[in-house]
Coordinates of C-alpha atoms and ligand atoms in Angstrom, one line a residue:
M1 CA 46.2 22.3 -46.0
C2 CA 45.0 25.0 -44.5
L3 CA 41.4 23.6 -44.9
A4 CA 42.8 21.0 -42.6
S5 CA 43.9 22.3 -39.9
S6 CA 41.5 25.0 -39.5
T7 CA 39.3 21.7 -39.6
T8 CA 41.6 20.1 -37.0
S9 CA 41.8 22.6 -34.9
A10 CA 38.1 23.2 -34.1
G11 CA 37.7 19.8 -33.4
A12 CA 39.7 20.3 -30.7
S13 CA 38.5 23.8 -29.2
G14 CA 34.9 22.0 -29.9
P15 CA 35.5 18.9 -27.1
S16 CA 37.5 21.1 -24.8
W17 CA 34.8 23.6 -24.9
V18 CA 32.2 20.5 -23.7
L19 CA 34.2 19.6 -21.1
V20 CA 34.9 23.7 -20.2
V21 CA 30.8 23.5 -20.0
A22 CA 30.4 20.5 -18.3
A23 CA 33.0 21.1 -15.6
V24 CA 30.8 24.1 -15.0
L25 CA 27.7 22.9 -14.8
V26 CA 29.1 19.7 -12.4
S27 CA 30.8 22.0 -10.0
G28 CA 27.2 24.5 -9.6
L29 CA 25.3 21.7 -9.1
L30 CA 27.6 20.2 -6.5
L31 CA 27.9 24.1 -4.4
A32 CA 23.9 23.8 -5.1
G33 CA 23.5 21.1 -4.2
P34 CA 22.4 20.8 -0.4
A35 CA 19.7 23.6 -0.8
L36 CA 18.2 21.9 -3.9
R37 CA 18.4 18.8 -2.2
R38 CA 15.9 20.7 0.6
H39 CA 14.0 22.5 -1.7
Y40 CA 13.4 20.8 -4.9
P41 CA 14.6 16.9 -3.5
V42 CA 13.3 15.5 -6.9
A43 CA 15.5 17.3 -9.0
W44 CA 18.3 16.9 -6.6
W45 CA 17.7 13.0 -6.9
L46 CA 17.4 12.8 -10.7
L47 CA 20.5 14.9 -11.6
L48 CA 22.7 14.2 -8.9
G49 CA 21.7 11.7 -6.4
F50 CA 20.5 8.9 -8.6
P51 CA 24.0 9.7 -11.5
V52 CA 26.0 8.8 -8.3
A53 CA 23.5 5.8 -7.2
A54 CA 23.7 4.0 -10.6
F55 CA 27.8 4.0 -10.7
R56 CA 27.6 2.5 -7.0
V57 CA 25.2 -0.6 -8.6
M58 CA 27.2 -1.0 -11.8
Q59 CA 31.0 -0.9 -10.0
T60 CA 29.5 -3.3 -7.0
W61 CA 26.9 -5.5 -9.4
R62 CA 29.9 -8.3 -9.6
P63 CA 31.5 -8.8 -6.2
L64 CA 28.2 -7.8 -4.5
M65 CA 26.2 -10.7 -6.9
A66 CA 29.2 -13.0 -5.7
G67 CA 29.6 -11.6 -2.0
C68 CA 26.0 -13.1 -1.4
G69 CA 26.3 -16.6 -3.6
L70 CA 24.6 -15.2 -6.6
A71 CA 27.8 -16.2 -8.9
V72 CA 28.0 -19.2 -10.8
S73 CA 31.5 -20.8 -12.1
R74 CA 31.8 -21.2 -15.7
R75 CA 32.1 -24.8 -17.2
P76 CA 34.8 -25.6 -14.7
A77 CA 35.8 -28.9 -16.6
L78 CA 37.0 -26.0 -19.6
T79 CA 38.4 -24.0 -17.2
V80 CA 40.7 -27.4 -16.0
V81 CA 42.0 -27.8 -19.6
S82 CA 42.9 -23.4 -19.7
G83 CA 44.9 -23.8 -16.6
L84 CA 46.7 -27.3 -18.3
V85 CA 47.4 -25.9 -21.5
G86 CA 49.0 -22.7 -19.7
N87 CA 48.2 -20.2 -22.6
G88 CA 48.3 -17.8 -19.9
A89 CA 44.8 -16.6 -20.0
P90 CA 43.4 -16.0 -16.5
P91 CA 40.3 -18.1 -15.7
P92 CA 37.1 -17.2 -17.2
Q93 CA 35.0 -15.0 -14.7
P94 CA 32.1 -16.9 -12.8
R95 CA 28.5 -15.9 -14.4
V96 CA 26.3 -13.4 -12.5
P97 CA 22.7 -12.6 -13.0
R98 CA 22.2 -10.5 -15.4
R99 CA 20.9 -6.6 -14.4
G100 CA 18.5 -4.6 -16.9
L101 CA 18.6 -0.7 -17.3
I102 CA 18.8 1.3 -14.1
R103 CA 16.2 3.6 -14.6
P104 CA 15.2 6.0 -11.8
T105 CA 12.4 6.9 -10.3
S106 CA 11.1 10.4 -8.6
G107 CA 13.2 8.9 -4.8
G108 CA 14.6 5.8 -6.0
F109 CA 15.4 3.7 -8.9
V110 CA 14.3 0.4 -10.2
L111 CA 16.5 -2.3 -12.3
L112 CA 14.9 -5.7 -13.8
V113 CA 17.8 -8.9 -13.5
R114 CA 17.3 -12.3 -15.5
L115 CA 18.0 -15.3 -13.2
L116 CA 20.8 -17.8 -13.6
P117 CA 19.2 -21.1 -14.2
G118 CA 18.4 -23.1 -10.9
Q119 CA 18.3 -19.9 -9.2
V120 CA 14.6 -18.5 -7.5
P121 CA 13.4 -14.8 -6.5
E122 CA 14.1 -16.0 -2.5
D123 CA 18.0 -15.5 -3.3
V124 CA 18.1 -12.6 -4.6
V125 CA 15.6 -11.7 -2.3
K126 CA 18.0 -13.0 1.1
A127 CA 20.9 -10.2 -1.1
A128 CA 18.3 -7.1 -0.4
P129 CA 19.8 -6.3 2.8
A130 CA 23.6 -6.5 1.7
M131 CA 22.2 -4.4 -1.9
A132 CA 21.1 -1.3 0.5
E133 CA 24.0 -1.0 1.9
S134 CA 26.6 -1.3 -0.8
W135 CA 24.6 1.1 -2.7
Q136 CA 24.1 3.4 0.5
V137 CA 20.5 3.8 0.2
H138 CA 17.3 3.4 2.8
A139 CA 15.9 -0.1 1.5
V140 CA 16.0 -3.1 -1.3
R141 CA 12.9 -4.4 -2.3
V142 CA 12.5 -7.3 -4.5
T143 CA 9.6 -8.9 -6.6
S144 CA 9.2 -11.7 -9.1
W145 CA 8.7 -9.9 -12.1
K146 CA 7.9 -12.8 -14.6
P147 CA 9.7 -16.6 -14.6
G148 CA 13.6 -16.1 -14.2
V149 CA 13.2 -12.1 -13.9
V150 CA 13.2 -10.3 -10.6
R151 CA 12.9 -6.7 -10.1
I152 CA 14.7 -4.6 -7.7
V153 CA 13.2 -1.1 -6.4
A154 CA 15.2 1.0 -3.9
S155 CA 14.5 3.7 -2.2
A156 CA 16.6 6.6 -1.7
S157 CA 15.4 7.6 1.4
D158 CA 12.5 6.9 3.9
P159 CA 9.9 7.9 2.2
L160 CA 7.4 7.4 5.0
A161 CA 9.5 9.1 7.7
A162 CA 8.0 12.8 7.1
L163 CA 4.7 13.7 8.0
R164 CA 2.7 14.5 5.2
T165 CA -1.0 16.1 4.7
P166 CA -3.4 15.2 1.9
K167 CA -3.2 17.1 -1.8
Q168 CA -6.6 15.6 -3.2
R169 CA -9.8 18.0 -2.1
G170 CA -13.0 17.5 -3.6
P171 CA -14.4 14.2 -5.1
G172 CA -11.9 12.7 -6.9
H173 CA -13.1 8.9 -8.6
L174 CA -15.9 7.1 -7.1
L175 CA -14.9 4.8 -4.0
R176 CA -10.9 6.0 -4.9
V177 CA -8.9 7.8 -2.2
A178 CA -5.1 8.6 -1.6
V179 CA -5.0 8.2 1.6
G180 CA -1.2 8.5 2.3
V181 CA 1.7 7.3 0.6
L182 CA 3.9 4.3 -0.5
E183 CA 7.4 3.4 0.2
T184 CA 8.3 4.1 -2.6
G185 CA 6.8 7.9 -2.8
A186 CA 4.1 6.8 -4.9
A187 CA 0.4 8.0 -3.5
W188 CA -1.2 4.8 -1.0
V189 CA -5.0 4.8 -2.8
V190 CA -7.3 2.5 -1.6
D191 CA -10.0 1.7 -4.0
L192 CA -12.9 0.1 -3.4
R193 CA -14.0 -1.1 -6.7
G194 CA -10.5 -2.9 -7.2
V195 CA -10.3 -4.1 -3.7
P196 CA -14.0 -3.8 -2.2
H197 CA -13.2 -5.3 1.8
W198 CA -10.6 -4.5 3.8
L199 CA -9.1 -5.2 7.0
I200 CA -7.0 -2.3 9.4
V201 CA -5.6 -3.8 12.5
G202 CA -3.2 -2.4 15.0
A203 CA -2.7 -2.2 18.6
T204 CA -3.7 1.0 20.2
R205 CA -2.1 4.5 19.1
S206 CA -1.2 2.7 15.8
G207 CA -3.2 4.8 13.6
K208 CA -6.1 2.9 12.8
S209 CA -8.9 6.2 13.2
T210 CA -6.5 8.1 11.4
L211 CA -6.4 5.8 8.3
I212 CA -10.2 5.7 8.2
N213 CA -9.9 9.7 9.0
A214 CA -8.3 9.5 5.6
L215 CA -10.5 7.3 3.7
V216 CA -13.8 9.4 4.8
A217 CA -12.3 12.9 4.3
G218 CA -12.0 11.2 0.5
L219 CA -15.2 9.6 0.2
A220 CA -16.9 12.8 2.1
P221 CA -17.4 14.8 -1.0
Q222 CA -18.5 11.9 -3.3
H223 CA -21.7 10.6 -3.9
I224 CA -22.2 7.6 -1.4
A225 CA -23.4 6.6 1.6
L226 CA -21.2 6.2 5.4
V227 CA -22.2 4.1 7.1
G228 CA -20.4 3.7 11.2
I229 CA -20.5 0.3 12.8
D230 CA -18.8 1.7 16.4
C231 CA -19.5 -0.2 19.4
K232 CA -17.1 1.9 21.9
G233 CA -19.8 3.3 22.4
G234 CA -19.6 6.2 18.9
M235 CA -16.4 7.5 20.3
E236 CA -14.3 7.4 17.3
L237 CA -17.1 7.8 14.3
S238 CA -19.8 9.9 16.0
L239 CA -17.4 12.7 14.8
Y240 CA -18.3 12.5 11.4
E241 CA -22.3 11.7 12.3
P242 CA -23.5 14.7 9.9
R243 CA -22.0 12.7 6.9
L244 CA -23.3 9.5 8.0
S245 CA -26.3 7.8 6.6
A246 CA -26.7 5.5 9.7
L247 CA -24.6 5.1 12.8
A248 CA -24.5 2.2 15.4
T249 CA -23.2 2.7 19.0
N250 CA -23.9 -0.3 21.0
R251 CA -24.0 -4.1 19.6
E252 CA -27.7 -4.3 19.7
Q253 CA -28.0 -1.5 17.3
A254 CA -25.2 -2.9 15.1
V255 CA -27.4 -6.2 15.2
R256 CA -29.8 -4.6 13.8
L257 CA -28.4 -2.1 11.5
L258 CA -26.4 -5.1 9.8
A259 CA -29.8 -7.0 9.5
A260 CA -30.8 -4.1 8.0
L261 CA -27.6 -3.7 5.3
V262 CA -28.1 -7.5 4.4
N263 CA -32.1 -6.9 3.5
L264 CA -30.6 -3.5 1.8
T265 CA -27.8 -5.9 -0.4
L266 CA -30.6 -8.4 -1.2
D267 CA -33.6 -5.6 -2.3
R268 CA -30.5 -4.7 -5.1
M269 CA -30.0 -8.1 -6.0
S270 CA -33.5 -8.4 -7.6
V271 CA -33.1 -5.1 -8.7
C272 CA -30.3 -6.9 -11.1
R273 CA -32.3 -9.9 -11.3
A274 CA -34.6 -8.2 -12.9
A275 CA -32.7 -6.0 -15.3
R276 CA -30.8 -9.0 -16.1
V277 CA -27.2 -7.7 -14.7
R278 CA -24.5 -9.3 -13.0
N279 CA -23.9 -5.9 -10.4
V280 CA -25.0 -2.5 -9.8
W281 CA -22.8 -0.9 -12.2
G282 CA -24.1 -2.7 -15.1
L283 CA -27.3 -1.0 -14.0
P284 CA -28.0 2.1 -15.8
E285 CA -26.8 5.0 -13.9
K286 CA -29.9 6.6 -12.9
A287 CA -31.2 3.2 -12.0
R288 CA -28.0 2.8 -10.0
P289 CA -28.8 2.4 -6.6
V290 CA -25.8 4.7 -3.8
P291 CA -22.3 3.4 -3.1
V292 CA -22.5 2.0 0.4
V293 CA -19.3 2.4 2.5
V294 CA -19.9 0.5 6.1
I295 CA -16.9 1.2 8.2
V296 CA -17.1 -0.6 11.8
D297 CA -14.3 0.2 14.2
E298 CA -13.0 -2.0 16.5
I299 CA -14.5 -5.3 15.6
A300 CA -13.2 -6.8 19.2
E301 CA -16.2 -5.2 20.7
L302 CA -18.5 -7.1 18.2
F303 CA -17.3 -10.3 19.0
L304 CA -16.1 -10.1 22.4
V305 CA -18.6 -11.9 24.7
A306 CA -19.6 -12.0 28.3
S307 CA -22.8 -13.7 28.6
R308 CA -25.2 -15.6 26.9
S309 CA -27.0 -13.4 25.1
E310 CA -24.3 -11.5 24.1
K311 CA -23.0 -14.6 22.6
D312 CA -25.9 -14.7 20.4
E313 CA -25.5 -11.4 19.5
A314 CA -21.9 -11.3 18.4
Q315 CA -23.1 -14.7 16.0
A316 CA -25.6 -12.5 14.7
A317 CA -23.6 -9.8 14.1
G318 CA -20.8 -11.9 12.6
T319 CA -23.2 -14.2 10.2
A320 CA -24.2 -10.5 8.6
L321 CA -21.1 -9.2 8.5
I322 CA -19.9 -12.5 6.6
R323 CA -23.0 -12.2 4.1
L324 CA -22.6 -8.4 3.7
A325 CA -18.6 -9.3 2.5
Q326 CA -19.6 -12.4 0.3
L327 CA -22.1 -10.0 -1.2
G328 CA -21.9 -6.8 -1.1
A329 CA -19.1 -5.9 -4.1
A330 CA -21.2 -6.8 -6.6
L331 CA -24.2 -4.9 -4.9
G332 CA -22.4 -1.4 -4.6
V333 CA -21.7 -2.3 -0.8
F334 CA -18.0 -2.0 1.1
L335 CA -16.9 -3.3 4.5
V336 CA -14.2 -1.5 6.2
V337 CA -13.3 -3.4 9.8
A338 CA -10.3 -1.8 12.0
G339 CA -8.7 -3.3 15.4
Q340 CA -6.9 -3.4 17.6
R341 CA -7.0 -7.7 18.1
V342 CA -7.8 -9.9 15.3
G343 CA -7.5 -13.5 17.0
S344 CA -9.0 -16.7 16.4
D345 CA -9.6 -16.6 20.0
L346 CA -13.2 -13.9 18.9
G347 CA -14.5 -16.3 18.0
P348 CA -14.8 -18.7 14.4
G349 CA -16.9 -15.8 12.9
V350 CA -13.1 -13.5 12.9
T351 CA -12.0 -16.0 10.6
A352 CA -14.1 -16.8 7.7
L353 CA -14.5 -12.9 7.9
R354 CA -11.1 -12.2 7.6
A355 CA -11.3 -14.3 4.3
Q356 CA -13.6 -11.8 3.1
L357 CA -11.3 -8.8 3.7
G358 CA -9.1 -8.5 0.6
G359 CA -7.3 -5.4 1.5
R360 CA -5.2 -5.4 4.5
V361 CA -3.6 -3.1 6.5
C362 CA -1.1 -4.0 9.5
H363 CA 0.4 -1.3 11.2
R364 CA 2.7 -1.2 14.4
V365 CA 0.9 -4.8 16.1
A366 CA 1.0 -5.9 20.3
D367 CA 0.4 -9.4 19.5
P368 CA 2.3 -11.4 16.8
G369 CA -1.6 -12.8 16.4
T370 CA -2.6 -10.2 15.1
A371 CA -0.1 -9.2 12.4
E372 CA -0.3 -13.5 11.4
M373 CA -3.9 -12.7 11.4
A374 CA -3.9 -10.1 9.2
L375 CA -0.5 -10.7 6.7
G376 CA -0.2 -14.7 7.6
D377 CA -1.4 -16.2 4.6
L378 CA 1.1 -13.8 2.6
N379 CA 4.9 -13.5 2.5
P380 CA 7.1 -14.1 6.1
D381 CA 8.9 -10.7 5.2
A382 CA 5.2 -8.8 5.5
L383 CA 4.7 -10.4 9.0
K384 CA 8.6 -9.4 9.6
A385 CA 7.8 -5.4 8.6
A386 CA 5.1 -5.1 10.5
Q387 CA 6.5 -6.5 13.3
A388 CA 9.4 -4.1 13.1
I389 CA 6.9 -0.9 12.7
T390 CA 7.7 1.0 16.0
P391 CA 5.5 3.5 18.7
E392 CA 7.1 6.6 16.6
Q393 CA 6.1 5.3 13.4
A394 CA 2.3 6.2 14.1
G395 CA 0.5 5.4 11.2
T396 CA 3.3 3.3 9.3
A397 CA 1.6 0.1 7.9
V398 CA 2.4 -2.9 5.5
L399 CA -0.6 -3.2 3.4
A400 CA -0.9 -6.4 1.8
S401 CA -2.9 -8.0 -1.3
G402 CA -3.4 -11.1 -3.6
D403 CA -0.1 -9.5 -5.4
G404 CA 2.5 -9.2 -2.6
W405 CA 2.8 -6.2 0.2
E406 CA 4.4 -2.9 0.7
R407 CA 5.0 -0.1 3.2
A408 CA 3.2 2.9 3.8
R409 CA 1.8 5.9 6.0
S410 CA -1.4 7.4 6.3
H411 CA -2.2 10.8 5.9
L412 CA -2.5 12.8 9.5
I413 CA -5.8 14.1 9.0
T414 CA -6.5 15.0 12.4
E415 CA -10.1 14.2 14.1
A416 CA -11.2 18.0 14.0
E417 CA -10.6 17.4 10.0
A418 CA -12.3 14.5 9.8
E419 CA -15.2 16.2 11.6
A420 CA -15.1 19.7 9.5
V421 CA -14.7 17.6 6.3
A422 CA -18.0 15.0 7.1
T423 CA -19.9 18.8 8.1
E424 CA -19.0 20.7 5.4
Y425 CA -20.1 17.7 2.6
A426 CA -23.3 16.9 5.4
H427 CA -25.5 18.2 2.4
L428 CA -24.5 15.0 0.3
T429 CA -25.1 12.5 3.1
P430 CA -28.1 10.4 1.3
V431 CA -31.2 9.0 3.2
L432 CA -31.5 5.5 3.6
S433 CA -35.0 4.8 5.4
E434 CA -34.6 1.3 5.1
L435 CA -31.2 1.5 7.3
H436 CA -33.0 3.6 10.3
V437 CA -33.2 0.7 12.8
E438 CA -35.3 1.7 15.6
A439 CA -34.8 -0.3 18.8
P440 CA -38.3 -3.0 18.9
Ligands
LIG1 N1 -0.4 8.9 9.1 C1 -0.1 9.2 10.9 N2 1.2 10.0 10.4 C2 1.1 10.7 11.8 N3 1.2 10.7 13.5 C3 -0.3 9.6 13.1 C4 -0.5 8.8 11.6 N4 -1.5 7.7 12.6 C5 -1.6 7.9 13.2 N5 -0.9 9.0 14.1 C6 -0.9 9.9 15.5 O1 -1.2 8.6 16.4 C7 -1.8 8.6 17.0 C8 -3.2 8.3 17.4 O2 -3.9 7.2 16.5 P1 -5.2 6.9 16.0 O3 -6.2 7.5 17.0 O4 -5.2 6.6 14.4 O5 -4.7 5.5 16.5 P2 -5.7 4.1 16.7 O6 -4.9 2.6 16.1 O7 -6.8 4.6 16.2 O8 -6.0 3.9 18.3 P3 -6.9 3.1 18.8 O9 -6.9 2.0 19.2 O10 -6.3 3.4 20.5 O11 -8.3 3.5 18.4 C9 -2.6 10.1 16.6 O12 -3.4 11.1 17.7 C10 -1.8 10.7 15.8 O13 -0.6 11.6 16.4
LIG2 MG1 -8.8 4.6 17.3

């Protein structure tokens, strides 16, 4: 008896202690919330923000799905019969897509959702703004995950709103550079071995050169060659001249340099063929030629023509670029092409070149044609997102590749910083004598 009563009293005091401790913890967290949020946003999100958001998702899921037309009534015939029988049971609730576990990320959360028969991912995509509204988060992105399942990614706040400076210093992985931050808060990594050729578009002062600064600052410490083609008279790329193995500052030089690059690529092809390997990565490390990253800032300067002789030059430059893009990836030659306007009015070569540039970055654009050219063969939502970028959001871009699209913002690397990095690593500049093309 005595034992029983003591056990009972221990059992009663146990949960009450837990409640007290929990209450103290929660009130402590609530009091410290604003400071925690300011100084440790990720901890704040995981401890306070996420539980509240997850609760909201659970509370609103069913009405939200019904309100967005994603609920399906359950066997209507049976409902009628049960109504006739009049057993008082409420009619069965309509079915809604089944929600998986809500998992936190560093700045939001993610969940998988199983669609009902007859539903397609686009139906849920349309509901994304309503979800963001109900869950009080900055944005909700819906993507197909596998047949019948979509992935919902919510970001609590806009991680692109804050200016970022890079964390990466030193060489890092070969041909991989963290150039900014994605909307999810993850690093935006340009990996040239994964996607070898890139097209960067955007209106003037939208952030193209700043992105190139970030890329150059990350590539300069690596054992690679950088080659510049800047037909704006070298205004953009001459900053990095100490780290460039070659620089063309007008179209005539660009044509010669591109022809030399094509020859270098063909030479590498012979080397690979002789060694019976399919690409330069198959060669032994000692025999492997240095990777070459060719940066073209303002592609329109190469293609726009005023006279007959310029037309021939433009055509030659376009053909060489297309050849480089076709052959280059396997032979260690990579292209990064930037331009304000990349419309078909620049000539048929531009469209053919675009097809070869698999990585696309679209900053704020002045004309819908350029966004269409950069992203049009992808999701129409990507186009809308690019057109929604405002001048105040310089550096913000929509990235697209074969797998989909996302928003990102480059690190703010100023010209002075890029110049300093180029000078610091000037000693790593490989001498590629075959690219030193003098005027005839
Ligand atoms: N990622 C960024 N974060 C913050 N500010 C940025 C960012 N990128 C660009 N900016 C701002 O926008 C300005 C213009 O950027 P940038 O020179 O890169 O534009 P651009 O697209 O190369 O323009 P242009 O076509 O005229 O050469 C920069 O000086 C900087 O103030
Ligand atoms: Mg620029």
